[in-house]
């Protein structure tokens, strides 16, 4: 069973095709990384799966359910980490997690919330600090904890490692691997070729709204992936 699936998924804005005829299947535990320049269609793909925009043609499915037809049901199986994780700055990490968990229909005891946050890599001493004091990497760990708390079947990520230092970026990759090990299907839009190779099960390269190639990350080196990417960009 595919957790994330696109069938002929397209999005047209007046005379511009933001996404053309995307066919994509992501199974439980897979991490699929979308590479491409700005405007290649990566964020449009994420937004269509989230139900933020309506497809012009085709459909996006989460756990077999059409996103456009049943947006509320599909969001229950989904967690989303944008480039800047949106949390309440005046609440602590624990309070944010409690709030978003309850929105998704899960109620956790105080200790369980702390365990979810530290399980997502947040330092124990930061759990009850205001999120306004958090770094980007710490905010993302709260985002991962929310995905864990919601028991999300799918995780969507848009440029999650931009602006992270190498240590935080590496920690984030390890957390993604942990989630995939628990069966979560991950779709990540990124510019980071090294990170895509490092964390991805499969990598897709997008150009001008089209998925031009897909490959298994294990079958190529980081330098080989970079070379291939540049070839597609310069065609």
Tab-separated table of C-alpha atoms in Angstrom:
chain	number	residue	atom	x	y	z
A	1	UNK	CA	0.000	0.000	0.000
A	2	UNK	CA	1.351	3.420	-0.969
A	3	UNK	CA	1.028	6.007	1.791
A	4	UNK	CA	1.647	8.930	-0.581
A	5	UNK	CA	0.607	8.729	-4.214
A	6	UNK	CA	0.252	11.195	-7.073
A	7	UNK	CA	-1.575	10.225	-10.261
A	8	UNK	CA	-1.196	12.626	-13.187
A	9	UNK	CA	-0.984	15.423	-10.619
A	10	UNK	CA	-0.862	18.843	-12.305
A	11	UNK	CA	-1.172	22.484	-11.298
A	12	UNK	CA	-1.582	25.305	-13.800
A	13	UNK	CA	-1.432	29.007	-12.935
A	14	UNK	CA	-2.814	30.906	-15.951
A	15	UNK	CA	-0.202	30.225	-18.630
A	16	UNK	CA	2.394	28.624	-16.310
A	17	UNK	CA	2.507	24.915	-15.516
A	18	UNK	CA	3.781	24.730	-11.918
A	19	UNK	CA	3.459	20.932	-11.992
A	20	UNK	CA	2.866	18.628	-14.964
A	21	UNK	CA	1.593	15.055	-14.863
A	22	UNK	CA	3.364	13.927	-11.691
A	23	UNK	CA	3.181	10.186	-10.987
A	24	UNK	CA	4.703	9.227	-7.645
A	25	UNK	CA	4.345	6.410	-5.103
A	26	UNK	CA	5.899	6.404	-1.633
A	27	UNK	CA	5.551	3.338	0.575
A	28	UNK	CA	5.681	3.087	4.401
A	29	UNK	CA	9.219	3.738	5.654
A	30	UNK	CA	10.441	5.292	2.397
A	31	UNK	CA	12.158	8.687	2.331
A	32	UNK	CA	11.695	10.284	-1.091
A	33	UNK	CA	13.774	13.422	-1.684
A	34	UNK	CA	12.763	15.895	-4.388
A	35	UNK	CA	15.655	17.920	-5.784
A	36	UNK	CA	15.271	20.930	-8.041
A	37	UNK	CA	15.845	24.629	-8.464
A	38	UNK	CA	13.403	27.265	-7.202
A	39	UNK	CA	10.288	27.074	-9.362
A	40	UNK	CA	10.875	23.419	-10.315
A	41	UNK	CA	7.605	22.322	-8.710
A	42	UNK	CA	8.820	20.902	-5.375
A	43	UNK	CA	6.790	23.184	-3.089
A	44	UNK	CA	3.747	22.944	-5.387
A	45	UNK	CA	3.917	19.146	-4.978
A	46	UNK	CA	4.039	19.468	-1.177
A	47	UNK	CA	1.163	22.000	-1.189
A	48	UNK	CA	-1.021	19.701	-3.303
A	49	UNK	CA	-0.493	16.818	-0.857
A	50	UNK	CA	-1.321	19.186	2.004
A	51	UNK	CA	-4.497	20.359	0.276
A	52	UNK	CA	-3.299	23.986	0.371
A	53	UNK	CA	-3.984	24.280	-3.374
A	54	UNK	CA	-6.389	22.454	-5.687
A	55	UNK	CA	-4.993	20.342	-8.538
A	56	UNK	CA	-5.768	21.426	-12.101
A	57	UNK	CA	-5.712	17.750	-13.122
A	58	UNK	CA	-4.959	14.390	-11.541
A	59	UNK	CA	-5.066	13.654	-7.819
A	60	UNK	CA	-2.949	13.358	-4.670
A	61	UNK	CA	-3.704	10.502	-2.271
A	62	UNK	CA	-2.702	9.982	1.352
A	63	UNK	CA	-3.205	6.433	2.607
A	64	UNK	CA	-5.511	5.812	-0.354
A	65	UNK	CA	-7.713	8.862	0.273
A	66	UNK	CA	-8.036	11.686	-2.286
A	67	UNK	CA	-6.730	14.896	-0.653
A	68	UNK	CA	-8.949	17.262	-2.676
A	69	UNK	CA	-12.104	15.272	-1.885
A	70	UNK	CA	-11.467	14.527	1.798
A	71	UNK	CA	-8.980	17.116	3.114
A	72	UNK	CA	-9.912	16.746	6.788
A	73	UNK	CA	-9.522	12.955	6.805
A	74	UNK	CA	-6.153	13.065	5.001
A	75	UNK	CA	-4.716	15.610	7.453
A	76	UNK	CA	-5.157	13.104	10.286
A	77	UNK	CA	-2.511	10.860	8.730
A	78	UNK	CA	-0.163	13.721	7.946
A	79	UNK	CA	2.487	15.854	9.607
A	80	UNK	CA	4.168	18.838	7.948
A	81	UNK	CA	7.444	20.566	8.701
A	82	UNK	CA	7.929	23.722	6.609
A	83	UNK	CA	11.170	25.673	6.301
A	84	UNK	CA	10.089	27.648	9.381
A	85	UNK	CA	8.125	25.485	11.843
A	86	UNK	CA	5.060	27.425	13.003
A	87	UNK	CA	4.742	27.137	16.784
A	88	UNK	CA	3.352	29.415	19.499
A	89	UNK	CA	6.392	31.415	20.691
A	90	UNK	CA	4.982	32.208	24.143
A	91	UNK	CA	4.304	28.548	24.912
A	92	UNK	CA	6.939	25.992	25.880
A	93	UNK	CA	7.884	23.034	23.713
A	94	UNK	CA	5.787	20.792	25.968
A	95	UNK	CA	2.758	23.124	25.782
A	96	UNK	CA	3.004	23.373	21.978
A	97	UNK	CA	3.186	19.597	21.697
A	98	UNK	CA	0.210	19.179	24.025
A	99	UNK	CA	-1.852	21.662	21.993
A	100	UNK	CA	-1.092	20.178	18.571
A	101	UNK	CA	-1.511	16.603	19.849
A	102	UNK	CA	-4.970	17.423	21.215
A	103	UNK	CA	-5.932	19.072	17.905
A	104	UNK	CA	-5.150	15.720	16.288
A	105	UNK	CA	-7.227	13.869	18.899
A	106	UNK	CA	-4.400	12.578	21.139
A	107	UNK	CA	-4.075	13.432	24.821
A	108	UNK	CA	-0.786	12.724	26.577
A	109	UNK	CA	0.286	12.985	30.198
A	110	UNK	CA	2.939	15.606	31.023
A	111	UNK	CA	5.683	12.980	31.319
A	112	UNK	CA	4.722	11.402	27.979
A	113	UNK	CA	4.971	14.792	26.262
A	114	UNK	CA	8.463	15.221	27.707
A	115	UNK	CA	9.449	11.747	26.505
A	116	UNK	CA	8.190	12.495	22.978
A	117	UNK	CA	10.237	15.712	22.856
A	118	UNK	CA	13.441	14.168	24.169
A	119	UNK	CA	12.825	11.189	21.859
A	120	UNK	CA	12.834	13.705	19.007
A	121	UNK	CA	16.228	14.954	20.182
A	122	UNK	CA	15.234	18.024	22.220
A	123	UNK	CA	17.422	18.570	25.284
A	124	UNK	CA	15.509	17.800	28.487
A	125	UNK	CA	16.339	21.254	29.877
A	126	UNK	CA	14.602	22.948	26.920
A	127	UNK	CA	11.283	21.095	27.151
A	128	UNK	CA	9.678	23.739	29.398
A	129	UNK	CA	11.393	26.789	27.934
A	130	UNK	CA	9.454	29.168	25.697
A	131	UNK	CA	9.731	28.333	22.020
A	132	UNK	CA	10.712	31.972	21.348
A	133	UNK	CA	14.133	31.034	22.812
A	134	UNK	CA	14.562	27.997	20.499
A	135	UNK	CA	16.917	27.707	17.527
A	136	UNK	CA	15.561	26.528	14.172
A	137	UNK	CA	16.884	23.011	14.849
A	138	UNK	CA	15.080	22.889	18.206
A	139	UNK	CA	11.810	24.026	16.625
A	140	UNK	CA	12.131	21.259	14.049
A	141	UNK	CA	12.554	18.711	16.831
A	142	UNK	CA	9.201	19.867	18.230
A	143	UNK	CA	7.808	19.363	14.705
A	144	UNK	CA	9.157	15.798	14.675
A	145	UNK	CA	7.683	15.208	18.145
A	146	UNK	CA	4.294	16.370	16.826
A	147	UNK	CA	4.597	13.848	13.970
A	148	UNK	CA	5.401	11.116	16.534
A	149	UNK	CA	2.532	12.184	18.806
A	150	UNK	CA	0.039	12.189	15.907
A	151	UNK	CA	1.300	8.746	14.839
A	152	UNK	CA	1.544	10.310	11.376
A	153	UNK	CA	1.676	7.861	8.492
A	154	UNK	CA	3.159	10.533	6.213
A	155	UNK	CA	5.577	13.392	6.825
A	156	UNK	CA	5.994	16.263	4.360
A	157	UNK	CA	9.065	18.483	4.563
A	158	UNK	CA	9.866	21.650	2.631
A	159	UNK	CA	13.562	22.662	2.734
A	160	UNK	CA	13.920	21.429	6.342
A	161	UNK	CA	17.737	21.663	6.504
A	162	UNK	CA	18.184	25.158	5.032
A	163	UNK	CA	19.851	27.399	7.574
A	164	UNK	CA	20.869	24.513	9.854
A	165	UNK	CA	24.500	24.061	10.823
A	166	UNK	CA	26.074	20.702	9.852
A	167	UNK	CA	25.564	19.197	13.331
A	168	UNK	CA	21.861	20.138	13.482
A	169	UNK	CA	21.394	18.986	9.878
A	170	UNK	CA	22.933	15.619	10.701
A	171	UNK	CA	20.761	15.243	13.827
A	172	UNK	CA	17.702	16.010	11.708
A	173	UNK	CA	18.675	13.316	9.201
A	174	UNK	CA	18.990	10.768	11.999
A	175	UNK	CA	15.509	11.694	13.262
A	176	UNK	CA	14.070	11.192	9.763
A	177	UNK	CA	15.674	7.756	9.616
A	178	UNK	CA	14.139	6.962	13.008
A	179	UNK	CA	10.680	7.967	11.755
A	180	UNK	CA	11.075	5.967	8.549
A	181	UNK	CA	12.158	2.991	10.670
A	182	UNK	CA	8.761	3.239	12.375
A	183	UNK	CA	7.010	3.057	8.999
A	184	UNK	CA	6.394	6.739	8.275
A	185	UNK	CA	6.486	7.675	4.585
A	186	UNK	CA	8.541	10.845	4.078
A	187	UNK	CA	8.474	13.293	1.169
A	188	UNK	CA	11.170	15.955	1.419
A	189	UNK	CA	11.704	18.878	-0.945
A	190	UNK	CA	15.307	20.057	-0.714
A	191	UNK	CA	18.192	21.831	-2.443
A	192	UNK	CA	20.708	19.805	-0.431
A	193	UNK	CA	22.138	17.136	-2.766
A	194	UNK	CA	24.386	15.630	-0.078
A	195	UNK	CA	21.514	15.370	2.422
A	196	UNK	CA	19.208	13.843	-0.210
A	197	UNK	CA	21.799	11.138	-0.922
A	198	UNK	CA	22.536	10.662	2.785
A	199	UNK	CA	18.960	10.314	4.043
A	200	UNK	CA	16.873	9.388	1.003
A	201	UNK	CA	15.670	5.951	-0.042
A	202	UNK	CA	14.928	7.392	-3.482
A	203	UNK	CA	15.734	10.726	-5.082
A	204	UNK	CA	13.736	12.510	-7.771
A	205	UNK	CA	15.021	15.436	-9.827
A	206	UNK	CA	12.479	18.062	-10.891
A	207	UNK	CA	12.783	20.649	-13.615
A	208	UNK	CA	10.175	23.142	-14.832
A	209	UNK	CA	7.293	21.327	-13.148
A	210	UNK	CA	8.258	17.845	-14.296
A	211	UNK	CA	9.833	14.905	-12.495
A	212	UNK	CA	12.603	14.190	-14.995
A	213	UNK	CA	14.255	11.210	-13.291
A	214	UNK	CA	14.005	9.003	-10.194
A	215	UNK	CA	16.766	6.809	-8.777
A	216	UNK	CA	17.615	4.732	-5.742
A	217	UNK	CA	19.914	6.695	-3.446
A	218	UNK	CA	21.969	3.552	-2.755
A	219	UNK	CA	22.836	3.272	-6.465
A	220	UNK	CA	24.721	6.575	-6.740
A	221	UNK	CA	27.416	8.535	-4.895
A	222	UNK	CA	26.847	12.105	-3.703
A	223	UNK	CA	29.253	13.395	-6.373
A	224	UNK	CA	27.512	11.238	-8.991
A	225	UNK	CA	24.147	12.644	-7.940
A	226	UNK	CA	25.500	16.186	-8.139
A	227	UNK	CA	26.862	15.537	-11.640
A	228	UNK	CA	23.532	14.065	-12.785
A	229	UNK	CA	21.603	16.966	-11.251
A	230	UNK	CA	23.768	19.552	-13.026
A	231	UNK	CA	23.374	17.702	-16.337
A	232	UNK	CA	19.591	17.934	-16.076
A	233	UNK	CA	19.743	21.610	-15.109
A	234	UNK	CA	21.873	22.472	-18.154
A	235	UNK	CA	20.028	20.500	-20.826
